[in-house]
Amino acid sequence: MTETSSICPVCESGALQPHRYSDTFQHQGKSLVVDDLEGYLCAECGADPVFEDQIRRNHARISDARREADGLLTGEQIRRLREHLGLRQRDASALFGGGANAFSKYERGEVIQSVAMDRLLRLVGRYPALLQELASPPAESLGSVAPKPGEYVGGDPVRLQGPARHGQAQRADGFVVVSLAKWTKDRAA
Ligand SMILES: [Zn+2]
């Protein structure tokens, strides 16, 4: 389907003209009006087909409207942030997680990033030095770094080095296994 001289697939005689329209979507129990959606309109029979490229762009606009309603970064904002950090899409996906094609999907609006990912992106966008921390994930350095007694060393369940308290399991490697909730509670006490 080209943008010019398209004949209406419904009446097979009218010429299709590009047109813009608005539509209403349900979002978190509220109505969300999205403007500037793309389609075609047949001047003769009134059919309004939407073609593949337009569907993709419309989907991206709807995703952005949902993200704006939720206070999340839009696809374009994510792209700018990623470029500001000097990362290619696949590098960003490897560093931030979310799957191999995560950033391609976020930026095209195919997938909406989680709130957690959104906050991480804003944080690293503001403090780019944090990229170094992402480049050496704690999970991989666990084996080579000796945790101090009582130190949270990541993973779930939380592993603490030190004597087992009542009800805790002492493992052969000297770590005590507790739940994250319990560990937080103990630390606060
Ligand atoms: Zn028509």
PDB file of N, CA and C in Angstrom, residues 55-154:
ATOM      1  N   ILE A  55      -1.003   1.468  11.513  1.00  0.00           N
ATOM      2  CA  ILE A  55      -1.351   0.740  12.737  1.00  0.00           C
ATOM      3  C   ILE A  55      -0.181   0.786  13.713  1.00  0.00           C
ATOM      4  N   ARG A  56       1.035   0.596  13.180  1.00  0.00           N
ATOM      5  CA  ARG A  56       2.228   0.637  14.032  1.00  0.00           C
ATOM      6  C   ARG A  56       2.411   2.010  14.664  1.00  0.00           C
ATOM      7  N   ARG A  57       2.256   3.059  13.843  1.00  0.00           N
ATOM      8  CA  ARG A  57       2.435   4.420  14.384  1.00  0.00           C
ATOM      9  C   ARG A  57       1.318   4.756  15.367  1.00  0.00           C
ATOM     10  N   ASN A  58       0.109   4.302  15.050  1.00  0.00           N
ATOM     11  CA  ASN A  58      -1.012   4.545  15.964  1.00  0.00           C
ATOM     12  C   ASN A  58      -0.767   3.859  17.307  1.00  0.00           C
ATOM     13  N   HIS A  59      -0.268   2.639  17.213  1.00  0.00           N
ATOM     14  CA  HIS A  59       0.000   1.880  18.435  1.00  0.00           C
ATOM     15  C   HIS A  59       1.027   2.614  19.300  1.00  0.00           C
ATOM     16  N   ALA A  60       2.046   3.178  18.636  1.00  0.00           N
ATOM     17  CA  ALA A  60       3.065   3.934  19.372  1.00  0.00           C
ATOM     18  C   ALA A  60       2.445   5.166  20.041  1.00  0.00           C
ATOM     19  N   ARG A  61       1.538   5.843  19.350  1.00  0.00           N
ATOM     20  CA  ARG A  61       0.892   7.030  19.941  1.00  0.00           C
ATOM     21  C   ARG A  61       0.028   6.639  21.148  1.00  0.00           C
ATOM     22  N   ILE A  62      -0.658   5.519  21.003  1.00  0.00           N
ATOM     23  CA  ILE A  62      -1.514   5.059  22.108  1.00  0.00           C
ATOM     24  C   ILE A  62      -0.646   4.671  23.311  1.00  0.00           C
ATOM     25  N   SER A  63       0.467   3.989  23.042  1.00  0.00           N
ATOM     26  CA  SER A  63       1.396   3.628  24.118  1.00  0.00           C
ATOM     27  C   SER A  63       1.923   4.870  24.814  1.00  0.00           C
ATOM     28  N   ASP A  64       2.269   5.878  24.024  1.00  0.00           N
ATOM     29  CA  ASP A  64       2.784   7.115  24.612  1.00  0.00           C
ATOM     30  C   ASP A  64       1.715   7.823  25.446  1.00  0.00           C
ATOM     31  N   ALA A  65       0.486   7.802  24.963  1.00  0.00           N
ATOM     32  CA  ALA A  65      -0.604   8.436  25.718  1.00  0.00           C
ATOM     33  C   ALA A  65      -0.804   7.720  27.057  1.00  0.00           C
ATOM     34  N   ARG A  66      -0.726   6.390  27.022  1.00  0.00           N
ATOM     35  CA  ARG A  66      -0.844   5.619  28.269  1.00  0.00           C
ATOM     36  C   ARG A  66       0.324   5.945  29.196  1.00  0.00           C
ATOM     37  N   ARG A  67       1.520   6.040  28.623  1.00  0.00           N
ATOM     38  CA  ARG A  67       2.693   6.332  29.446  1.00  0.00           C
ATOM     39  C   ARG A  67       2.599   7.730  30.044  1.00  0.00           C
ATOM     40  N   GLU A  68       2.156   8.695  29.225  1.00  0.00           N
ATOM     41  CA  GLU A  68       2.021  10.051  29.752  1.00  0.00           C
ATOM     42  C   GLU A  68       0.994  10.088  30.884  1.00  0.00           C
ATOM     43  N   ALA A  69      -0.099   9.346  30.704  1.00  0.00           N
ATOM     44  CA  ALA A  69      -1.133   9.301  31.745  1.00  0.00           C
ATOM     45  C   ALA A  69      -0.590   8.708  33.038  1.00  0.00           C
ATOM     46  N   ASP A  70       0.378   7.799  32.919  1.00  0.00           N
ATOM     47  CA  ASP A  70       0.952   7.134  34.095  1.00  0.00           C
ATOM     48  C   ASP A  70       2.218   7.822  34.598  1.00  0.00           C
ATOM     49  N   GLY A  71       2.601   8.923  33.954  1.00  0.00           N
ATOM     50  CA  GLY A  71       3.808   9.625  34.375  1.00  0.00           C
ATOM     51  C   GLY A  71       5.093   8.897  34.003  1.00  0.00           C
ATOM     52  N   LEU A  72       5.016   8.059  32.956  1.00  0.00           N
ATOM     53  CA  LEU A  72       6.201   7.325  32.499  1.00  0.00           C
ATOM     54  C   LEU A  72       6.815   8.034  31.299  1.00  0.00           C
ATOM     55  N   LEU A  73       8.092   7.748  31.071  1.00  0.00           N
ATOM     56  CA  LEU A  73       8.797   8.292  29.908  1.00  0.00           C
ATOM     57  C   LEU A  73       8.148   7.782  28.625  1.00  0.00           C
ATOM     58  N   THR A  74       8.045   8.641  27.615  1.00  0.00           N
ATOM     59  CA  THR A  74       7.527   8.201  26.313  1.00  0.00           C
ATOM     60  C   THR A  74       8.652   7.519  25.544  1.00  0.00           C
ATOM     61  N   GLY A  75       8.291   6.904  24.419  1.00  0.00           N
ATOM     62  CA  GLY A  75       9.287   6.236  23.587  1.00  0.00           C
ATOM     63  C   GLY A  75      10.377   7.198  23.138  1.00  0.00           C
ATOM     64  N   GLU A  76       9.984   8.393  22.743  1.00  0.00           N
ATOM     65  CA  GLU A  76      10.942   9.396  22.285  1.00  0.00           C
ATOM     66  C   GLU A  76      11.850   9.851  23.432  1.00  0.00           C
ATOM     67  N   GLN A  77      11.287   9.999  24.609  1.00  0.00           N
ATOM     68  CA  GLN A  77      12.098  10.395  25.772  1.00  0.00           C
ATOM     69  C   GLN A  77      13.111   9.312  26.126  1.00  0.00           C
ATOM     70  N   ILE A  78      12.693   8.045  26.004  1.00  0.00           N
ATOM     71  CA  ILE A  78      13.618   6.948  26.283  1.00  0.00           C
ATOM     72  C   ILE A  78      14.742   6.945  25.252  1.00  0.00           C
ATOM     73  N   ARG A  79      14.387   7.175  23.987  1.00  0.00           N
ATOM     74  CA  ARG A  79      15.414   7.212  22.933  1.00  0.00           C
ATOM     75  C   ARG A  79      16.423   8.330  23.217  1.00  0.00           C
ATOM     76  N   ARG A  80      15.909   9.516  23.570  1.00  0.00           N
ATOM     77  CA  ARG A  80      16.815  10.646  23.850  1.00  0.00           C
ATOM     78  C   ARG A  80      17.708  10.345  25.056  1.00  0.00           C
ATOM     79  N   LEU A  81      17.120   9.751  26.076  1.00  0.00           N
ATOM     80  CA  LEU A  81      17.896   9.422  27.276  1.00  0.00           C
ATOM     81  C   LEU A  81      18.995   8.412  26.945  1.00  0.00           C
ATOM     82  N   ARG A  82      18.631   7.399  26.148  1.00  0.00           N
ATOM     83  CA  ARG A  82      19.612   6.379  25.770  1.00  0.00           C
ATOM     84  C   ARG A  82      20.748   7.003  24.961  1.00  0.00           C
ATOM     85  N   GLU A  83      20.409   7.882  24.023  1.00  0.00           N
ATOM     86  CA  GLU A  83      21.438   8.514  23.197  1.00  0.00           C
ATOM     87  C   GLU A  83      22.306   9.456  24.035  1.00  0.00           C
ATOM     88  N   HIS A  84      21.676  10.104  25.002  1.00  0.00           N
ATOM     89  CA  HIS A  84      22.403  10.972  25.925  1.00  0.00           C
ATOM     90  C   HIS A  84      23.464  10.164  26.684  1.00  0.00           C
ATOM     91  N   LEU A  85      23.134   8.905  26.968  1.00  0.00           N
ATOM     92  CA  LEU A  85      24.072   8.030  27.670  1.00  0.00           C
ATOM     93  C   LEU A  85      25.081   7.392  26.714  1.00  0.00           C
ATOM     94  N   GLY A  86      24.895   7.646  25.416  1.00  0.00           N
ATOM     95  CA  GLY A  86      25.830   7.117  24.427  1.00  0.00           C
ATOM     96  C   GLY A  86      25.708   5.618  24.214  1.00  0.00           C
ATOM     97  N   LEU A  87      24.498   5.091  24.370  1.00  0.00           N
ATOM     98  CA  LEU A  87      24.303   3.642  24.262  1.00  0.00           C
ATOM     99  C   LEU A  87      23.515   3.295  23.007  1.00  0.00           C
ATOM    100  N   ARG A  88      23.893   2.173  22.389  1.00  0.00           N
ATOM    101  CA  ARG A  88      23.052   1.619  21.346  1.00  0.00           C
ATOM    102  C   ARG A  88      21.917   0.850  22.025  1.00  0.00           C
ATOM    103  N   GLN A  89      20.874   0.578  21.253  1.00  0.00           N
ATOM    104  CA  GLN A  89      19.705  -0.095  21.848  1.00  0.00           C
ATOM    105  C   GLN A  89      20.091  -1.397  22.527  1.00  0.00           C
ATOM    106  N   ARG A  90      20.908  -2.194  21.845  1.00  0.00           N
ATOM    107  CA  ARG A  90      21.209  -3.518  22.429  1.00  0.00           C
ATOM    108  C   ARG A  90      22.106  -3.394  23.663  1.00  0.00           C
ATOM    109  N   ASP A  91      22.989  -2.336  23.672  1.00  0.00           N
ATOM    110  CA  ASP A  91      23.815  -2.111  24.861  1.00  0.00           C
ATOM    111  C   ASP A  91      22.922  -1.743  26.045  1.00  0.00           C
ATOM    112  N   ALA A  92      21.981  -0.856  25.765  1.00  0.00           N
ATOM    113  CA  ALA A  92      21.072  -0.420  26.829  1.00  0.00           C
ATOM    114  C   ALA A  92      20.276  -1.602  27.363  1.00  0.00           C
ATOM    115  N   SER A  93      19.842  -2.481  26.465  1.00  0.00           N
ATOM    116  CA  SER A  93      19.082  -3.659  26.898  1.00  0.00           C
ATOM    117  C   SER A  93      19.940  -4.562  27.772  1.00  0.00           C
ATOM    118  N   ALA A  94      21.208  -4.709  27.399  1.00  0.00           N
ATOM    119  CA  ALA A  94      22.097  -5.568  28.181  1.00  0.00           C
ATOM    120  C   ALA A  94      22.363  -4.960  29.556  1.00  0.00           C
ATOM    121  N   LEU A  95      22.515  -3.637  29.612  1.00  0.00           N
ATOM    122  CA  LEU A  95      22.843  -2.985  30.884  1.00  0.00           C
ATOM    123  C   LEU A  95      21.643  -2.876  31.812  1.00  0.00           C
ATOM    124  N   PHE A  96      20.509  -2.473  31.248  1.00  0.00           N
ATOM    125  CA  PHE A  96      19.338  -2.231  32.093  1.00  0.00           C
ATOM    126  C   PHE A  96      18.482  -3.473  32.292  1.00  0.00           C
ATOM    127  N   GLY A  97      18.679  -4.475  31.432  1.00  0.00           N
ATOM    128  CA  GLY A  97      17.851  -5.666  31.521  1.00  0.00           C
ATOM    129  C   GLY A  97      16.545  -5.489  30.785  1.00  0.00           C
ATOM    130  N   GLY A  98      15.673  -6.454  30.904  1.00  0.00           N
ATOM    131  CA  GLY A  98      14.366  -6.356  30.258  1.00  0.00           C
ATOM    132  C   GLY A  98      14.285  -7.161  28.967  1.00  0.00           C
ATOM    133  N   GLY A  99      15.360  -7.876  28.615  1.00  0.00           N
ATOM    134  CA  GLY A  99      15.325  -8.685  27.399  1.00  0.00           C
ATOM    135  C   GLY A  99      16.142  -8.050  26.295  1.00  0.00           C
ATOM    136  N   ALA A 100      16.544  -8.883  25.339  1.00  0.00           N
ATOM    137  CA  ALA A 100      17.492  -8.452  24.304  1.00  0.00           C
ATOM    138  C   ALA A 100      17.007  -7.243  23.511  1.00  0.00           C
ATOM    139  N   ASN A 101      15.730  -7.206  23.202  1.00  0.00           N
ATOM    140  CA  ASN A 101      15.216  -6.120  22.362  1.00  0.00           C
ATOM    141  C   ASN A 101      14.391  -5.114  23.150  1.00  0.00           C
ATOM    142  N   ALA A 102      14.634  -5.053  24.441  1.00  0.00           N
ATOM    143  CA  ALA A 102      13.795  -4.224  25.315  1.00  0.00           C
ATOM    144  C   ALA A 102      13.713  -2.773  24.835  1.00  0.00           C
ATOM    145  N   PHE A 103      14.854  -2.190  24.507  1.00  0.00           N
ATOM    146  CA  PHE A 103      14.832  -0.759  24.186  1.00  0.00           C
ATOM    147  C   PHE A 103      14.212  -0.477  22.831  1.00  0.00           C
ATOM    148  N   SER A 104      14.428  -1.387  21.903  1.00  0.00           N
ATOM    149  CA  SER A 104      13.747  -1.257  20.624  1.00  0.00           C
ATOM    150  C   SER A 104      12.232  -1.242  20.847  1.00  0.00           C
ATOM    151  N   LYS A 105      11.773  -2.119  21.728  1.00  0.00           N
ATOM    152  CA  LYS A 105      10.332  -2.215  21.990  1.00  0.00           C
ATOM    153  C   LYS A 105       9.815  -1.009  22.774  1.00  0.00           C
ATOM    154  N   TYR A 106      10.595  -0.557  23.771  1.00  0.00           N
ATOM    155  CA  TYR A 106      10.177   0.622  24.534  1.00  0.00           C
ATOM    156  C   TYR A 106      10.057   1.829  23.620  1.00  0.00           C
ATOM    157  N   GLU A 107      11.078   2.010  22.764  1.00  0.00           N
ATOM    158  CA  GLU A 107      11.129   3.214  21.948  1.00  0.00           C
ATOM    159  C   GLU A 107      10.073   3.208  20.858  1.00  0.00           C
ATOM    160  N   ARG A 108       9.735   2.032  20.371  1.00  0.00           N
ATOM    161  CA  ARG A 108       8.681   1.948  19.344  1.00  0.00           C
ATOM    162  C   ARG A 108       7.293   1.876  19.970  1.00  0.00           C
ATOM    163  N   GLY A 109       7.253   1.776  21.283  1.00  0.00           N
ATOM    164  CA  GLY A 109       5.960   1.730  21.954  1.00  0.00           C
ATOM    165  C   GLY A 109       5.312   0.363  21.892  1.00  0.00           C
ATOM    166  N   GLU A 110       6.108  -0.636  21.508  1.00  0.00           N
ATOM    167  CA  GLU A 110       5.564  -1.992  21.416  1.00  0.00           C
ATOM    168  C   GLU A 110       5.341  -2.569  22.805  1.00  0.00           C
ATOM    169  N   VAL A 111       6.238  -2.182  23.712  1.00  0.00           N
ATOM    170  CA  VAL A 111       6.134  -2.611  25.105  1.00  0.00           C
ATOM    171  C   VAL A 111       6.258  -1.375  25.983  1.00  0.00           C
ATOM    172  N   ILE A 112       5.463  -1.308  27.035  1.00  0.00           N
ATOM    173  CA  ILE A 112       5.567  -0.206  27.984  1.00  0.00           C
ATOM    174  C   ILE A 112       6.479  -0.648  29.128  1.00  0.00           C
ATOM    175  N   GLN A 113       7.465   0.165  29.415  1.00  0.00           N
ATOM    176  CA  GLN A 113       8.427  -0.176  30.476  1.00  0.00           C
ATOM    177  C   GLN A 113       7.724  -0.202  31.837  1.00  0.00           C
ATOM    178  N   SER A 114       8.274  -1.014  32.736  1.00  0.00           N
ATOM    179  CA  SER A 114       7.715  -1.072  34.088  1.00  0.00           C
ATOM    180  C   SER A 114       8.037   0.222  34.826  1.00  0.00           C
ATOM    181  N   VAL A 115       7.327   0.468  35.902  1.00  0.00           N
ATOM    182  CA  VAL A 115       7.610   1.634  36.747  1.00  0.00           C
ATOM    183  C   VAL A 115       9.049   1.543  37.261  1.00  0.00           C
ATOM    184  N   ALA A 116       9.461   0.323  37.633  1.00  0.00           N
ATOM    185  CA  ALA A 116      10.821   0.137  38.153  1.00  0.00           C
ATOM    186  C   ALA A 116      11.859   0.505  37.089  1.00  0.00           C
ATOM    187  N   MET A 117      11.640   0.047  35.849  1.00  0.00           N
ATOM    188  CA  MET A 117      12.568   0.375  34.768  1.00  0.00           C
ATOM    189  C   MET A 117      12.569   1.877  34.512  1.00  0.00           C
ATOM    190  N   ASP A 118      11.393   2.479  34.553  1.00  0.00           N
ATOM    191  CA  ASP A 118      11.282   3.918  34.317  1.00  0.00           C
ATOM    192  C   ASP A 118      12.100   4.704  35.344  1.00  0.00           C
ATOM    193  N   ARG A 119      11.994   4.306  36.581  1.00  0.00           N
ATOM    194  CA  ARG A 119      12.726   5.012  37.653  1.00  0.00           C
ATOM    195  C   ARG A 119      14.231   4.803  37.508  1.00  0.00           C
ATOM    196  N   LEU A 120      14.617   3.585  37.139  1.00  0.00           N
ATOM    197  CA  LEU A 120      16.041   3.303  36.938  1.00  0.00           C
ATOM    198  C   LEU A 120      16.591   4.156  35.798  1.00  0.00           C
ATOM    199  N   LEU A 121      15.818   4.260  34.719  1.00  0.00           N
ATOM    200  CA  LEU A 121      16.253   5.059  33.571  1.00  0.00           C
ATOM    201  C   LEU A 121      16.436   6.521  33.946  1.00  0.00           C
ATOM    202  N   ARG A 122      15.473   7.058  34.674  1.00  0.00           N
ATOM    203  CA  ARG A 122      15.572   8.467  35.090  1.00  0.00           C
ATOM    204  C   ARG A 122      16.797   8.679  35.989  1.00  0.00           C
ATOM    205  N   LEU A 123      17.016   7.716  36.871  1.00  0.00           N
ATOM    206  CA  LEU A 123      18.126   7.823  37.816  1.00  0.00           C
ATOM    207  C   LEU A 123      19.468   7.823  37.076  1.00  0.00           C
ATOM    208  N   VAL A 124      19.627   6.868  36.159  1.00  0.00           N
ATOM    209  CA  VAL A 124      20.890   6.780  35.418  1.00  0.00           C
ATOM    210  C   VAL A 124      21.010   7.955  34.439  1.00  0.00           C
ATOM    211  N   GLY A 125      19.878   8.411  33.900  1.00  0.00           N
ATOM    212  CA  GLY A 125      19.914   9.584  33.037  1.00  0.00           C
ATOM    213  C   GLY A 125      20.433  10.801  33.789  1.00  0.00           C
ATOM    214  N   ARG A 126      20.099  10.872  35.050  1.00  0.00           N
ATOM    215  CA  ARG A 126      20.529  12.009  35.864  1.00  0.00           C
ATOM    216  C   ARG A 126      21.953  11.829  36.393  1.00  0.00           C
ATOM    217  N   TYR A 127      22.300  10.589  36.688  1.00  0.00           N
ATOM    218  CA  TYR A 127      23.642  10.292  37.199  1.00  0.00           C
ATOM    219  C   TYR A 127      24.307   9.231  36.315  1.00  0.00           C
ATOM    220  N   PRO A 128      24.797   9.640  35.154  1.00  0.00           N
ATOM    221  CA  PRO A 128      25.334   8.670  34.183  1.00  0.00           C
ATOM    222  C   PRO A 128      26.491   7.832  34.734  1.00  0.00           C
ATOM    223  N   ALA A 129      27.154   8.306  35.789  1.00  0.00           N
ATOM    224  CA  ALA A 129      28.248   7.511  36.366  1.00  0.00           C
ATOM    225  C   ALA A 129      27.733   6.154  36.861  1.00  0.00           C
ATOM    226  N   LEU A 130      26.442   6.072  37.129  1.00  0.00           N
ATOM    227  CA  LEU A 130      25.861   4.804  37.595  1.00  0.00           C
ATOM    228  C   LEU A 130      25.939   3.704  36.544  1.00  0.00           C
ATOM    229  N   LEU A 131      26.177   4.097  35.287  1.00  0.00           N
ATOM    230  CA  LEU A 131      26.288   3.090  34.226  1.00  0.00           C
ATOM    231  C   LEU A 131      27.371   2.072  34.556  1.00  0.00           C
ATOM    232  N   GLN A 132      28.427   2.549  35.200  1.00  0.00           N
ATOM    233  CA  GLN A 132      29.521   1.642  35.564  1.00  0.00           C
ATOM    234  C   GLN A 132      29.042   0.556  36.518  1.00  0.00           C
ATOM    235  N   GLU A 133      28.145   0.958  37.409  1.00  0.00           N
ATOM    236  CA  GLU A 133      27.593  -0.020  38.359  1.00  0.00           C
ATOM    237  C   GLU A 133      26.782  -1.077  37.619  1.00  0.00           C
ATOM    238  N   LEU A 134      26.042  -0.622  36.606  1.00  0.00           N
ATOM    239  CA  LEU A 134      25.230  -1.562  35.837  1.00  0.00           C
ATOM    240  C   LEU A 134      26.109  -2.506  35.028  1.00  0.00           C
ATOM    241  N   ALA A 135      27.265  -2.007  34.612  1.00  0.00           N
ATOM    242  CA  ALA A 135      28.150  -2.815  33.771  1.00  0.00           C
ATOM    243  C   ALA A 135      28.776  -3.968  34.545  1.00  0.00           C
ATOM    244  N   SER A 136      28.798  -3.876  35.875  1.00  0.00           N
ATOM    245  CA  SER A 136      29.310  -5.000  36.669  1.00  0.00           C
ATOM    246  C   SER A 136      28.261  -5.407  37.683  1.00  0.00           C
ATOM    247  N   PRO A 137      27.290  -6.218  37.217  1.00  0.00           N
ATOM    248  CA  PRO A 137      26.163  -6.589  38.069  1.00  0.00           C
ATOM    249  C   PRO A 137      26.621  -7.310  39.333  1.00  0.00           C
ATOM    250  N   PRO A 138      26.077  -6.974  40.467  1.00  0.00           N
ATOM    251  CA  PRO A 138      26.473  -7.591  41.724  1.00  0.00           C
ATOM    252  C   PRO A 138      26.348  -9.103  41.705  1.00  0.00           C
ATOM    253  N   ALA A 139      25.372  -9.627  40.987  1.00  0.00           N
ATOM    254  CA  ALA A 139      25.152 -11.066  40.972  1.00  0.00           C
ATOM    255  C   ALA A 139      26.380 -11.798  40.458  1.00  0.00           C
ATOM    256  N   GLU A 140      27.103 -11.180  39.517  1.00  0.00           N
ATOM    257  CA  GLU A 140      28.258 -11.846  38.933  1.00  0.00           C
ATOM    258  C   GLU A 140      29.495 -11.714  39.820  1.00  0.00           C
ATOM    259  N   SER A 141      29.527 -10.672  40.632  1.00  0.00           N
ATOM    260  CA  SER A 141      30.714 -10.462  41.448  1.00  0.00           C
ATOM    261  C   SER A 141      30.565 -11.108  42.823  1.00  0.00           C
ATOM    262  N   LEU A 142      29.403 -11.708  43.060  1.00  0.00           N
ATOM    263  CA  LEU A 142      29.144 -12.320  44.369  1.00  0.00           C
ATOM    264  C   LEU A 142      30.233 -13.300  44.764  1.00  0.00           C
ATOM    265  N   GLY A 143      30.654 -14.135  43.802  1.00  0.00           N
ATOM    266  CA  GLY A 143      31.600 -15.190  44.119  1.00  0.00           C
ATOM    267  C   GLY A 143      32.958 -14.659  44.527  1.00  0.00           C
ATOM    268  N   SER A 144      33.334 -13.493  44.013  1.00  0.00           N
ATOM    269  CA  SER A 144      34.692 -13.014  44.248  1.00  0.00           C
ATOM    270  C   SER A 144      34.764 -12.004  45.394  1.00  0.00           C
ATOM    271  N   VAL A 145      33.616 -11.527  45.843  1.00  0.00           N
ATOM    272  CA  VAL A 145      33.623 -10.536  46.917  1.00  0.00           C
ATOM    273  C   VAL A 145      33.192 -11.218  48.210  1.00  0.00           C
ATOM    274  N   ALA A 146      34.017 -11.132  49.196  1.00  0.00           N
ATOM    275  CA  ALA A 146      33.668 -11.741  50.475  1.00  0.00           C
ATOM    276  C   ALA A 146      32.787 -10.771  51.268  1.00  0.00           C
ATOM    277  N   PRO A 147      31.538 -11.146  51.533  1.00  0.00           N
ATOM    278  CA  PRO A 147      30.666 -10.256  52.285  1.00  0.00           C
ATOM    279  C   PRO A 147      31.092 -10.173  53.750  1.00  0.00           C
ATOM    280  N   LYS A 148      30.864  -9.011  54.332  1.00  0.00           N
ATOM    281  CA  LYS A 148      31.123  -8.869  55.755  1.00  0.00           C
ATOM    282  C   LYS A 148      29.943  -9.438  56.518  1.00  0.00           C
ATOM    283  N   PRO A 149      30.163  -9.855  57.775  1.00  0.00           N
ATOM    284  CA  PRO A 149      29.051 -10.405  58.553  1.00  0.00           C
ATOM    285  C   PRO A 149      27.871  -9.432  58.594  1.00  0.00           C
ATOM    286  N   GLY A 150      26.694  -9.963  58.330  1.00  0.00           N
ATOM    287  CA  GLY A 150      25.492  -9.138  58.410  1.00  0.00           C
ATOM    288  C   GLY A 150      25.222  -8.317  57.170  1.00  0.00           C
ATOM    289  N   GLU A 151      26.104  -8.393  56.184  1.00  0.00           N
ATOM    290  CA  GLU A 151      25.950  -7.573  54.996  1.00  0.00           C
ATOM    291  C   GLU A 151      24.974  -8.228  54.029  1.00  0.00           C
ATOM    292  N   TYR A 152      24.144  -7.391  53.465  1.00  0.00           N
ATOM    293  CA  TYR A 152      23.214  -7.880  52.450  1.00  0.00           C
ATOM    294  C   TYR A 152      23.986  -8.105  51.166  1.00  0.00           C
ATOM    295  N   VAL A 153      23.962  -9.313  50.637  1.00  0.00           N
ATOM    296  CA  VAL A 153      24.764  -9.604  49.462  1.00  0.00           C
ATOM    297  C   VAL A 153      23.925  -9.927  48.230  1.00  0.00           C
ATOM    298  N   GLY A 154      22.641  -9.632  48.286  1.00  0.00           N
ATOM    299  CA  GLY A 154      21.821  -9.804  47.096  1.00  0.00           C
ATOM    300  C   GLY A 154      21.284 -11.214  46.958  1.00  0.00           C
TER     301      GLY A 154
END
